[in-house]
Amino acid sequence: MSDKKKFYITTPIYYPSDNFHIGHCYTTIIADAIARYKRLEGYDTFFLTGTDEHGQKIQKKAEDKGISPKEYVDVIVENAKDLWKSLGISYDKFIRTTDNEHVLAVQKIFKKLYDQGDIYKGEYKGLYCTPCESFWTESQLDENGNCPDCHREVHEVSEEAYFFKLSKYQKRLEEFLESNPDFIQPISRKNEMLNNFIKPGLEDLCVSRTSFDWGIPVTFDDKHVVYVWIDALSNYISALGYLSEDESLFKKYWPADLHIVGKEIVRFHTIIWPIMLMALDLPLPKQVFGHGWLIINGGKISKSLGNYKDPREYISLYGVDAVRYFVLREVPFGNDGNFSEEALINRTNADLANVLGNLVNRTIGMINKYFDGIVIDKKINEDIDTELINFVLSLKDKIEDNMNNLEISVALDSIFEVYRRCNKYIDETMPWILAKDESKKDRLATVLYNLIESIRIATVYLQAFLPDTAKKIFTQINTDKIDYDSASTFGLYSGGTKVNTPEVLFKRIEKE
Ligand SMILES: [Zn+2]
């Protein structure tokens, strides 16, 4: 048994009706950076992502193509896994809701809730479009009150369906949310949930359908399939083997420490999911983070306008860490950010090429030029060094605070503040002037040592965000002091080390 503390983090499971875009990348990269950071800190981390594959929309798309829904999603899932690989997403498990272990878990959960009286049979009334075989709600209809897909008339029909007794748990949920103010992040979303959705009264939730069959069959009533939420939300526990023969992962990692979700599904994760867990008598997750959206080109995204590429095209044009940096840096906590290729290029040039790339390149270049590549601390210290060192060592607290508060973009920026501070230190100490004076040789060596050591420390943290770049920097400065604790001490870089050939980390991108 390891005595390491555990950390269980999840992304939503995405709906594979089409290939994934930069918005999916955003959510997954945030989760990846947090997972990498927790591993770096020493947590036994489990990072889950996956796909939510059932439902009518996928069934129809598959029918249009003349293939089975499973064949349809298989292609998209392969594509998604390839995308995650090219983005360096370090998930521990990719769950698909068509996985057999998930299907069995959902069937057992549904049966258990039914047997204990939390799921009951009733009648679902809705607006139905016969040609589309689809139910719609009032708010989904087009401007003429017709089917939003085919724009034909809808009519009210009812079908037999199973319902989940959310109402029974309303008081308990309210009490839970009031006494756990950190459960929903940002906190403004908590008030929205309580005031707009919970306090006005929870209606029981329709959890089965008979109008389509691409779903998990209800074991005791096989004309019904389990409808979206019980199927999808259960992934967070089925992925750990809940109700399977081997529950060891479940026992180890549940409850989740952090569910990362888009703001549009906060409601399901903070109302339906906690109630499901209460009904199953399981502990609730510790936190749900509803992040903002990465809006593409101000919302004016269109394939025909040609203003949006597959995320892999950006990776091959600008590098994986340019894409990771952009999305992690651009979207402030809980708010929306805007994605455009131009903004990506600007960020890459300003921060990655000018600040970071330039710093590493200049520093190694000077060590090669003045000391044949050997880094030695001659300890000829001045006040300005103490100032730099204190600034570098203050990074740890900033990173920890910001990561604990899920202020990912601020945490990342605090690393770049150190790189910027180093560039300023070069301007202040002017190594090229020191180099002209033989009596200042030891002072020059000290300045260059301080730069290398500052770069090393900041880059220890950078590993969580830009793993490829951090690895390249460690190779170039030739150090293996890269663990989390090593960033708390200034001076661990071994004197007498020879640096490697500098290579350009980020090329400046010329705009067309
Ligand atoms: Zn229709």
Coordinates of C-alpha atoms and ligand atoms in Angstrom, one line a residue:
M1 CA 0.0 0.0 0.0
S2 CA 1.3 3.4 -1.0
D3 CA 0.9 6.1 1.6
K4 CA 0.8 8.8 -1.0
K5 CA -2.3 11.0 -1.0
K6 CA -4.6 10.3 -3.9
F7 CA -6.1 12.7 -6.4
Y8 CA -8.9 11.7 -8.8
I9 CA -9.7 14.2 -11.6
T10 CA -12.1 13.8 -14.5
T11 CA -13.1 15.6 -17.7
P12 CA -16.7 15.4 -18.9
I13 CA -17.2 12.5 -21.3
Y14 CA -17.6 14.1 -24.7
Y15 CA -20.4 13.3 -27.2
P16 CA -18.7 11.9 -30.3
S17 CA -21.3 12.9 -32.9
D18 CA -18.5 14.7 -34.8
N19 CA -14.7 15.1 -34.5
F20 CA -13.5 17.1 -31.5
H21 CA -12.7 20.8 -31.8
I22 CA -10.5 23.2 -29.9
G23 CA -13.2 23.6 -27.2
H24 CA -12.9 19.9 -26.3
C25 CA -9.1 20.4 -26.3
Y26 CA -9.5 23.3 -23.8
T27 CA -11.3 21.3 -21.2
T28 CA -9.0 18.3 -21.6
I29 CA -5.8 20.4 -21.5
I30 CA -6.9 22.1 -18.2
A31 CA -7.5 18.7 -16.7
D32 CA -4.2 17.4 -18.0
A33 CA -2.3 20.4 -16.5
I34 CA -3.9 19.9 -13.1
A35 CA -3.3 16.1 -13.3
R36 CA 0.4 16.7 -14.2
Y37 CA 0.7 19.2 -11.4
K38 CA -0.7 16.9 -8.8
R39 CA 1.6 14.1 -10.0
L40 CA 4.5 16.5 -9.7
E41 CA 3.5 17.4 -6.2
G42 CA 3.6 13.7 -5.4
Y43 CA -0.1 12.8 -5.4
D44 CA -1.2 9.3 -6.6
T45 CA -3.2 10.7 -9.4
F46 CA -5.9 9.1 -11.5
F47 CA -7.0 11.1 -14.6
L48 CA -10.1 10.0 -16.4
T49 CA -11.6 11.1 -19.8
G50 CA -13.8 9.4 -22.3
T51 CA -16.9 9.5 -24.5
D52 CA -20.6 9.5 -24.0
E53 CA -21.7 7.4 -27.0
H54 CA -25.4 6.7 -26.8
G55 CA -28.5 8.6 -27.9
Q56 CA -30.7 9.4 -30.7
K57 CA -28.4 12.0 -32.4
I58 CA -25.6 9.4 -33.0
Q59 CA -28.1 6.8 -34.0
K60 CA -29.4 9.1 -36.7
K61 CA -26.0 10.1 -37.9
A62 CA -25.0 6.5 -38.2
E63 CA -28.3 5.7 -40.1
D64 CA -27.6 8.5 -42.6
K65 CA -24.2 7.0 -43.3
G66 CA -25.6 3.5 -43.5
I67 CA -23.5 2.1 -40.7
S68 CA -24.2 1.0 -37.1
P69 CA -23.9 3.5 -34.3
K70 CA -21.0 1.6 -32.8
E71 CA -19.2 1.7 -36.1
Y72 CA -19.9 5.4 -36.3
V73 CA -18.5 6.2 -32.9
D74 CA -15.5 3.9 -33.2
V75 CA -14.1 6.1 -36.0
I76 CA -14.6 9.3 -34.0
V77 CA -13.2 7.8 -30.8
E78 CA -10.0 6.7 -32.6
N79 CA -9.7 10.2 -34.0
A80 CA -10.1 11.6 -30.5
K81 CA -7.5 9.4 -29.0
D82 CA -5.1 10.4 -31.7
L83 CA -5.9 14.1 -30.9
W84 CA -5.2 13.5 -27.2
K85 CA -1.9 11.8 -28.0
S86 CA -0.8 14.7 -30.2
L87 CA -1.7 17.1 -27.3
G88 CA 0.2 15.1 -24.8
I89 CA -2.9 14.3 -22.7
S90 CA -1.7 12.1 -19.9
Y91 CA -5.0 10.3 -19.0
D92 CA -4.9 7.1 -17.0
K93 CA -8.1 5.8 -18.5
F94 CA -10.3 6.5 -21.5
I95 CA -13.8 5.3 -20.8
R96 CA -16.5 4.7 -23.4
T97 CA -20.1 4.3 -22.4
T98 CA -20.3 1.4 -24.8
D99 CA -17.6 -0.5 -22.8
N100 CA -19.1 -3.7 -21.4
E101 CA -18.1 -2.9 -17.8
H102 CA -19.8 0.5 -18.0
V103 CA -23.0 -1.0 -19.5
L104 CA -23.2 -3.6 -16.7
A105 CA -22.6 -1.0 -14.0
V106 CA -25.3 1.3 -15.4
Q107 CA -27.8 -1.6 -15.5
K108 CA -27.0 -2.5 -11.9
I109 CA -27.3 1.1 -10.8
F110 CA -30.6 1.5 -12.6
K111 CA -32.0 -1.7 -11.1
K112 CA -30.8 -0.8 -7.6
L113 CA -32.4 2.6 -7.7
Y114 CA -35.6 1.0 -9.0
D115 CA -35.6 -1.8 -6.3
Q116 CA -35.3 0.8 -3.6
G117 CA -38.1 2.9 -5.0
D118 CA -36.0 5.9 -6.2
I119 CA -36.9 5.1 -9.8
Y120 CA -40.5 4.5 -10.7
K121 CA -42.6 4.0 -13.9
G122 CA -44.6 7.0 -15.1
E123 CA -45.6 8.8 -18.2
Y124 CA -43.4 11.2 -20.2
K125 CA -45.2 14.0 -22.0
G126 CA -43.4 15.9 -24.7
L127 CA -43.6 17.5 -28.1
Y128 CA -42.9 14.9 -30.7
C129 CA -41.9 15.2 -34.4
T130 CA -42.9 12.0 -36.1
P131 CA -40.6 12.1 -39.2
C132 CA -37.6 12.8 -36.9
E133 CA -38.8 10.4 -34.2
S134 CA -37.7 13.1 -31.7
F135 CA -39.0 14.6 -28.5
W136 CA -38.5 18.3 -28.1
T137 CA -39.1 20.8 -25.3
E138 CA -40.9 24.0 -25.8
S139 CA -37.7 26.0 -25.7
Q140 CA -36.0 23.9 -28.4
L141 CA -38.6 24.5 -31.0
D142 CA -37.9 26.9 -34.0
E143 CA -39.3 30.4 -34.2
N144 CA -42.6 29.0 -35.7
G145 CA -43.0 26.5 -32.9
N146 CA -42.0 23.6 -35.2
C147 CA -39.3 20.9 -35.1
P148 CA -35.9 22.5 -34.9
D149 CA -34.5 19.8 -37.2
C150 CA -37.0 19.4 -40.1
H151 CA -39.2 22.4 -39.3
R152 CA -42.4 20.3 -39.6
E153 CA -45.2 20.4 -37.0
V154 CA -44.8 18.7 -33.7
H155 CA -47.6 17.3 -31.5
E156 CA -48.0 16.4 -27.9
V157 CA -47.7 12.8 -27.2
S158 CA -46.8 10.8 -24.1
E159 CA -44.8 7.6 -23.7
E160 CA -44.3 5.3 -20.8
A161 CA -41.0 6.1 -19.0
Y162 CA -39.1 5.7 -15.8
F163 CA -38.5 8.6 -13.5
F164 CA -35.9 9.3 -10.9
K165 CA -37.1 10.9 -7.6
L166 CA -35.0 14.0 -7.5
S167 CA -37.7 15.7 -5.4
K168 CA -37.1 13.2 -2.5
Y169 CA -33.5 14.5 -2.1
Q170 CA -34.1 18.2 -2.6
K171 CA -33.7 19.2 1.0
R172 CA -30.5 17.0 1.5
L173 CA -29.0 18.6 -1.6
E174 CA -29.7 22.1 -0.5
E175 CA -28.2 21.4 2.9
F176 CA -25.1 19.9 1.3
L177 CA -24.6 22.8 -1.0
E178 CA -25.1 25.3 1.8
S179 CA -22.6 23.6 4.1
N180 CA -20.0 22.9 1.4
P181 CA -19.5 26.4 -0.1
D182 CA -16.4 25.3 -2.1
F183 CA -18.2 22.4 -3.8
I184 CA -19.2 24.4 -6.9
Q185 CA -16.5 26.6 -8.5
P186 CA -16.7 29.4 -9.3
I187 CA -18.9 30.2 -6.4
S188 CA -21.3 32.4 -8.5
R189 CA -22.5 29.2 -10.1
K190 CA -23.5 27.8 -6.7
N191 CA -25.9 30.6 -6.2
E192 CA -27.3 30.2 -9.7
M193 CA -27.9 26.5 -9.1
L194 CA -29.6 27.1 -5.7
N195 CA -31.7 30.0 -6.6
N196 CA -32.7 29.2 -10.2
F197 CA -33.0 25.4 -10.2
I198 CA -33.1 23.9 -6.7
K199 CA -35.1 26.2 -4.5
P200 CA -37.9 26.6 -7.0
G201 CA -38.4 22.8 -6.7
L202 CA -36.9 19.8 -8.4
E203 CA -39.0 17.8 -10.7
D204 CA -38.5 14.1 -11.0
L205 CA -36.2 13.3 -13.9
C206 CA -37.2 11.2 -16.9
V207 CA -34.4 8.5 -17.1
S208 CA -35.6 6.1 -19.8
R209 CA -36.8 6.2 -23.4
T210 CA -38.7 3.9 -25.7
S211 CA -38.6 6.1 -28.8
F212 CA -35.0 5.0 -29.8
D213 CA -32.9 2.0 -28.9
W214 CA -29.2 3.2 -29.2
G215 CA -28.7 3.1 -25.4
I216 CA -28.2 0.7 -22.5
P217 CA -31.3 -1.5 -22.2
V218 CA -33.2 -1.5 -18.9
T219 CA -32.7 -5.1 -17.7
F220 CA -36.1 -5.6 -16.3
D221 CA -38.1 -3.8 -19.0
D222 CA -36.3 -4.2 -22.3
K223 CA -38.3 -1.9 -24.5
H224 CA -36.7 0.9 -22.5
V225 CA -33.2 2.2 -22.8
V226 CA -31.5 4.3 -20.0
Y227 CA -31.7 7.9 -21.0
V228 CA -28.6 10.1 -21.0
W229 CA -27.9 11.2 -17.4
I230 CA -27.8 8.0 -15.5
D231 CA -25.8 6.5 -18.3
A232 CA -23.3 9.4 -18.7
L233 CA -22.8 10.4 -15.1
S234 CA -22.2 6.9 -13.9
N235 CA -19.0 6.8 -16.0
Y236 CA -17.1 8.5 -13.1
I237 CA -17.6 5.4 -10.9
S238 CA -18.0 2.7 -13.5
A239 CA -14.5 3.6 -14.8
L240 CA -13.1 2.6 -11.4
G241 CA -14.9 -0.7 -11.4
Y242 CA -17.9 0.2 -9.2
L243 CA -20.2 -2.8 -8.8
S244 CA -17.8 -5.0 -10.8
E245 CA -15.8 -8.0 -9.5
D246 CA -12.8 -5.8 -8.9
E247 CA -13.6 -2.6 -7.0
S248 CA -10.0 -1.9 -5.9
L249 CA -9.7 1.3 -8.0
F250 CA -13.0 2.5 -6.8
K251 CA -12.1 1.9 -3.2
K252 CA -8.8 3.7 -3.7
Y253 CA -9.8 6.8 -5.7
W254 CA -13.5 7.5 -5.0
P255 CA -14.7 10.2 -4.2
A256 CA -13.4 12.3 -7.1
D257 CA -11.4 15.3 -6.0
L258 CA -12.3 17.3 -9.0
H259 CA -14.8 17.1 -11.9
I260 CA -14.0 19.6 -14.6
V261 CA -17.0 20.4 -16.7
G262 CA -18.1 23.1 -19.1
K263 CA -20.5 25.7 -17.5
E264 CA -23.4 24.3 -19.6
I265 CA -23.4 21.0 -17.7
V266 CA -22.7 22.3 -14.2
R267 CA -26.3 21.8 -13.4
F268 CA -26.3 18.1 -14.1
H269 CA -23.1 17.6 -12.1
T270 CA -24.3 19.6 -9.1
I271 CA -27.9 18.4 -9.0
I272 CA -28.5 15.1 -10.6
W273 CA -25.1 13.6 -9.9
P274 CA -25.0 14.3 -6.1
I275 CA -28.5 13.0 -5.8
M276 CA -27.6 9.8 -7.7
L277 CA -24.7 9.3 -5.3
M278 CA -26.9 10.1 -2.2
A279 CA -29.4 7.5 -3.5
L280 CA -26.5 5.0 -4.0
D281 CA -25.2 5.8 -0.5
L282 CA -21.8 6.9 -1.9
P283 CA -19.6 9.8 -0.9
L284 CA -20.0 12.9 -3.0
P285 CA -17.2 14.4 -5.1
K286 CA -15.2 17.1 -3.4
Q287 CA -15.4 19.8 -6.1
V288 CA -17.1 20.6 -9.5
F289 CA -15.4 23.2 -11.6
G290 CA -17.6 24.8 -14.2
H291 CA -15.2 26.5 -16.6
G292 CA -16.0 29.1 -19.2
W293 CA -16.0 28.5 -22.9
L294 CA -13.3 29.0 -25.4
I295 CA -15.2 30.8 -28.1
I296 CA -13.8 30.4 -31.5
N297 CA -13.3 33.5 -33.6
G298 CA -15.9 35.4 -31.5
G299 CA -18.5 32.7 -32.1
K300 CA -18.3 33.1 -35.9
I301 CA -16.8 29.7 -36.6
S302 CA -17.7 28.0 -39.8
K303 CA -16.1 25.4 -41.9
S304 CA -17.1 27.1 -45.1
L305 CA -15.6 30.4 -44.0
G306 CA -12.3 28.5 -43.5
N307 CA -11.6 30.3 -40.3
Y308 CA -11.1 27.2 -38.3
K309 CA -8.8 24.2 -38.6
D310 CA -8.6 20.8 -37.0
P311 CA -6.6 21.3 -33.7
R312 CA -3.9 19.0 -35.1
E313 CA -3.2 21.5 -37.9
Y314 CA -2.4 24.2 -35.3
I315 CA -0.1 21.7 -33.5
S316 CA 1.8 20.9 -36.7
L317 CA 2.0 24.6 -37.6
Y318 CA 3.0 26.0 -34.3
G319 CA 3.9 23.1 -32.0
V320 CA 1.9 21.3 -29.3
D321 CA 3.0 23.6 -26.5
A322 CA 2.0 26.8 -28.4
V323 CA -1.5 25.3 -28.4
R324 CA -1.4 24.2 -24.8
Y325 CA 0.0 27.5 -23.7
F326 CA -2.6 29.5 -25.5
V327 CA -5.6 27.7 -24.1
L328 CA -4.2 27.5 -20.6
R329 CA -3.2 31.2 -20.6
E330 CA -6.1 32.7 -22.5
V331 CA -9.2 31.8 -20.5
P332 CA -9.4 33.4 -17.0
F333 CA -10.9 31.5 -14.1
G334 CA -14.6 30.7 -14.8
N335 CA -14.9 33.2 -17.7
D336 CA -14.9 32.8 -21.4
G337 CA -11.9 33.2 -23.6
N338 CA -11.6 33.8 -27.3
F339 CA -9.7 31.6 -29.7
S340 CA -8.4 32.8 -33.0
E341 CA -5.3 31.8 -35.0
E342 CA -4.1 35.4 -34.9
A343 CA -4.3 35.5 -31.1
L344 CA -2.5 32.1 -30.9
I345 CA 0.3 33.5 -33.1
N346 CA 0.5 36.7 -31.0
R347 CA 0.8 34.8 -27.7
T348 CA 3.3 32.4 -29.2
N349 CA 5.5 35.3 -30.4
A350 CA 5.1 37.5 -27.3
D351 CA 5.5 35.0 -24.5
L352 CA 7.0 31.8 -25.9
A353 CA 9.5 33.1 -28.5
N354 CA 10.3 36.5 -27.0
V355 CA 10.3 35.9 -23.3
L356 CA 11.0 32.2 -22.8
G357 CA 12.8 31.1 -25.9
N358 CA 14.9 34.2 -26.0
L359 CA 15.9 33.9 -22.3
V360 CA 17.1 30.3 -22.6
N361 CA 18.9 30.9 -25.8
R362 CA 20.7 34.0 -24.7
T363 CA 21.7 32.5 -21.4
I364 CA 23.1 29.3 -22.9
G365 CA 24.7 31.3 -25.7
M366 CA 26.6 33.5 -23.1
I367 CA 27.7 30.5 -21.1
N368 CA 29.2 29.0 -24.3
K369 CA 30.7 32.3 -25.4
Y370 CA 32.3 33.3 -22.1
F371 CA 32.9 30.0 -20.3
D372 CA 33.1 27.3 -23.0
G373 CA 29.7 26.1 -21.8
I374 CA 30.6 25.5 -18.1
V375 CA 28.3 26.8 -15.4
I376 CA 30.1 27.7 -12.1
D377 CA 28.7 29.6 -9.1
K378 CA 31.5 31.9 -8.0
K379 CA 29.3 33.5 -5.4
I380 CA 30.1 37.1 -6.0
N381 CA 26.7 38.2 -4.9
E382 CA 25.1 41.6 -5.1
D383 CA 21.8 42.9 -3.7
I384 CA 20.2 42.5 -7.1
D385 CA 20.9 38.8 -6.9
T386 CA 19.1 38.5 -3.6
E387 CA 16.2 40.3 -5.1
L388 CA 16.1 37.8 -8.0
I389 CA 16.5 34.8 -5.8
N390 CA 13.7 35.8 -3.5
F391 CA 11.4 36.5 -6.5
V392 CA 12.2 33.0 -7.9
L393 CA 11.6 31.3 -4.6
S394 CA 8.3 33.1 -4.1
L395 CA 7.0 31.2 -7.1
K396 CA 6.2 28.1 -5.1
D397 CA 3.6 29.7 -3.0
K398 CA 2.0 31.5 -5.9
I399 CA 1.8 28.3 -7.9
E400 CA 0.3 26.4 -5.0
D401 CA -2.3 29.0 -4.2
N402 CA -3.3 29.5 -7.7
M403 CA -3.5 25.8 -8.6
N404 CA -5.6 25.2 -5.4
N405 CA -7.9 28.0 -6.4
L406 CA -8.0 26.6 -10.0
E407 CA -6.6 29.9 -11.3
I408 CA -4.7 28.0 -14.0
S409 CA -3.9 31.0 -16.2
V410 CA -2.6 33.0 -13.3
A411 CA -0.4 30.1 -12.1
L412 CA 1.0 29.8 -15.6
D413 CA 1.6 33.5 -15.9
S414 CA 3.5 33.5 -12.5
I415 CA 6.0 31.1 -14.1
F416 CA 6.4 33.5 -17.0
E417 CA 6.9 36.4 -14.6
V418 CA 10.0 34.6 -13.4
Y419 CA 11.2 34.3 -17.0
R420 CA 10.5 38.0 -17.6
R421 CA 12.3 38.9 -14.3
C422 CA 15.3 36.9 -15.6
N423 CA 15.4 38.9 -18.8
K424 CA 15.3 42.1 -16.8
Y425 CA 18.2 40.7 -14.7
I426 CA 20.2 40.3 -17.9
D427 CA 19.5 43.9 -18.8
E428 CA 20.4 45.1 -15.3
T429 CA 23.6 43.1 -14.9
M430 CA 24.7 43.5 -18.5
P431 CA 26.9 40.4 -18.8
W432 CA 28.4 41.7 -22.1
I433 CA 29.9 44.6 -20.2
L434 CA 31.2 42.4 -17.4
A435 CA 32.8 40.2 -20.0
K436 CA 35.0 43.0 -21.2
D437 CA 36.7 43.3 -17.8
E438 CA 38.9 40.4 -16.8
S439 CA 38.5 41.3 -13.1
K440 CA 34.7 40.9 -13.3
K441 CA 35.0 37.3 -14.6
D442 CA 33.8 35.7 -11.3
R443 CA 30.9 38.2 -11.1
L444 CA 30.0 37.2 -14.7
A445 CA 30.0 33.5 -13.8
T446 CA 27.8 34.2 -10.8
V447 CA 25.2 36.1 -12.9
L448 CA 25.1 33.3 -15.5
Y449 CA 24.7 30.7 -12.7
N450 CA 21.8 32.7 -11.2
L451 CA 20.1 32.7 -14.6
I452 CA 20.5 29.0 -15.2
E453 CA 19.3 28.2 -11.7
S454 CA 16.3 30.6 -12.0
I455 CA 15.4 29.0 -15.3
R456 CA 15.7 25.5 -13.8
I457 CA 13.4 26.3 -10.9
A458 CA 10.7 28.0 -13.0
T459 CA 10.8 25.1 -15.5
V460 CA 10.2 22.5 -12.7
Y461 CA 6.7 24.0 -12.5
L462 CA 6.4 24.5 -16.2
Q463 CA 6.5 20.7 -16.6
A464 CA 2.8 20.6 -15.6
F465 CA 1.8 23.0 -18.3
L466 CA 4.2 22.6 -21.2
P467 CA 5.8 19.2 -20.7
D468 CA 7.6 19.0 -24.1
T469 CA 9.2 22.5 -23.7
A470 CA 10.3 21.8 -20.1
K471 CA 12.0 18.6 -21.2
K472 CA 13.8 20.5 -23.9
I473 CA 15.0 23.1 -21.5
F474 CA 16.2 20.6 -19.0
T475 CA 18.2 18.9 -21.8
Q476 CA 19.7 22.2 -23.0
I477 CA 20.7 23.3 -19.5
N478 CA 21.7 19.7 -18.7
T479 CA 20.1 19.1 -15.3
D480 CA 18.3 16.2 -13.7
K481 CA 17.2 18.3 -10.7
I482 CA 13.6 18.5 -11.9
D483 CA 11.5 17.1 -9.1
Y484 CA 9.0 19.3 -7.2
D485 CA 11.0 19.7 -4.0
S486 CA 14.1 20.7 -5.9
A487 CA 12.3 23.9 -6.8
S488 CA 12.2 25.1 -3.2
T489 CA 15.9 25.5 -2.9
F490 CA 18.1 28.0 -4.9
G491 CA 21.5 26.6 -5.7
L492 CA 20.9 22.9 -6.4
Y493 CA 22.2 23.2 -10.0
S494 CA 25.6 21.5 -9.9
G495 CA 28.5 23.8 -10.5
G496 CA 30.9 22.5 -13.2
T497 CA 28.1 21.3 -15.4
K498 CA 28.5 21.8 -19.2
V499 CA 25.4 23.0 -20.9
N500 CA 24.3 21.5 -24.2
T501 CA 23.9 23.2 -27.6
P502 CA 21.1 25.8 -27.5
E503 CA 18.2 25.0 -29.8
V504 CA 15.5 27.4 -30.7
L505 CA 12.4 26.5 -28.5
F506 CA 9.9 28.6 -30.4
K507 CA 10.4 30.2 -33.7
R508 CA 8.8 33.6 -34.2
I509 CA 5.8 33.2 -36.5
E510 CA 5.6 35.6 -39.3
K511 CA 2.0 36.5 -40.1
E512 CA 0.9 36.3 -43.7
Ligands
ZN1 ZN -38.6 16.9 -37.4

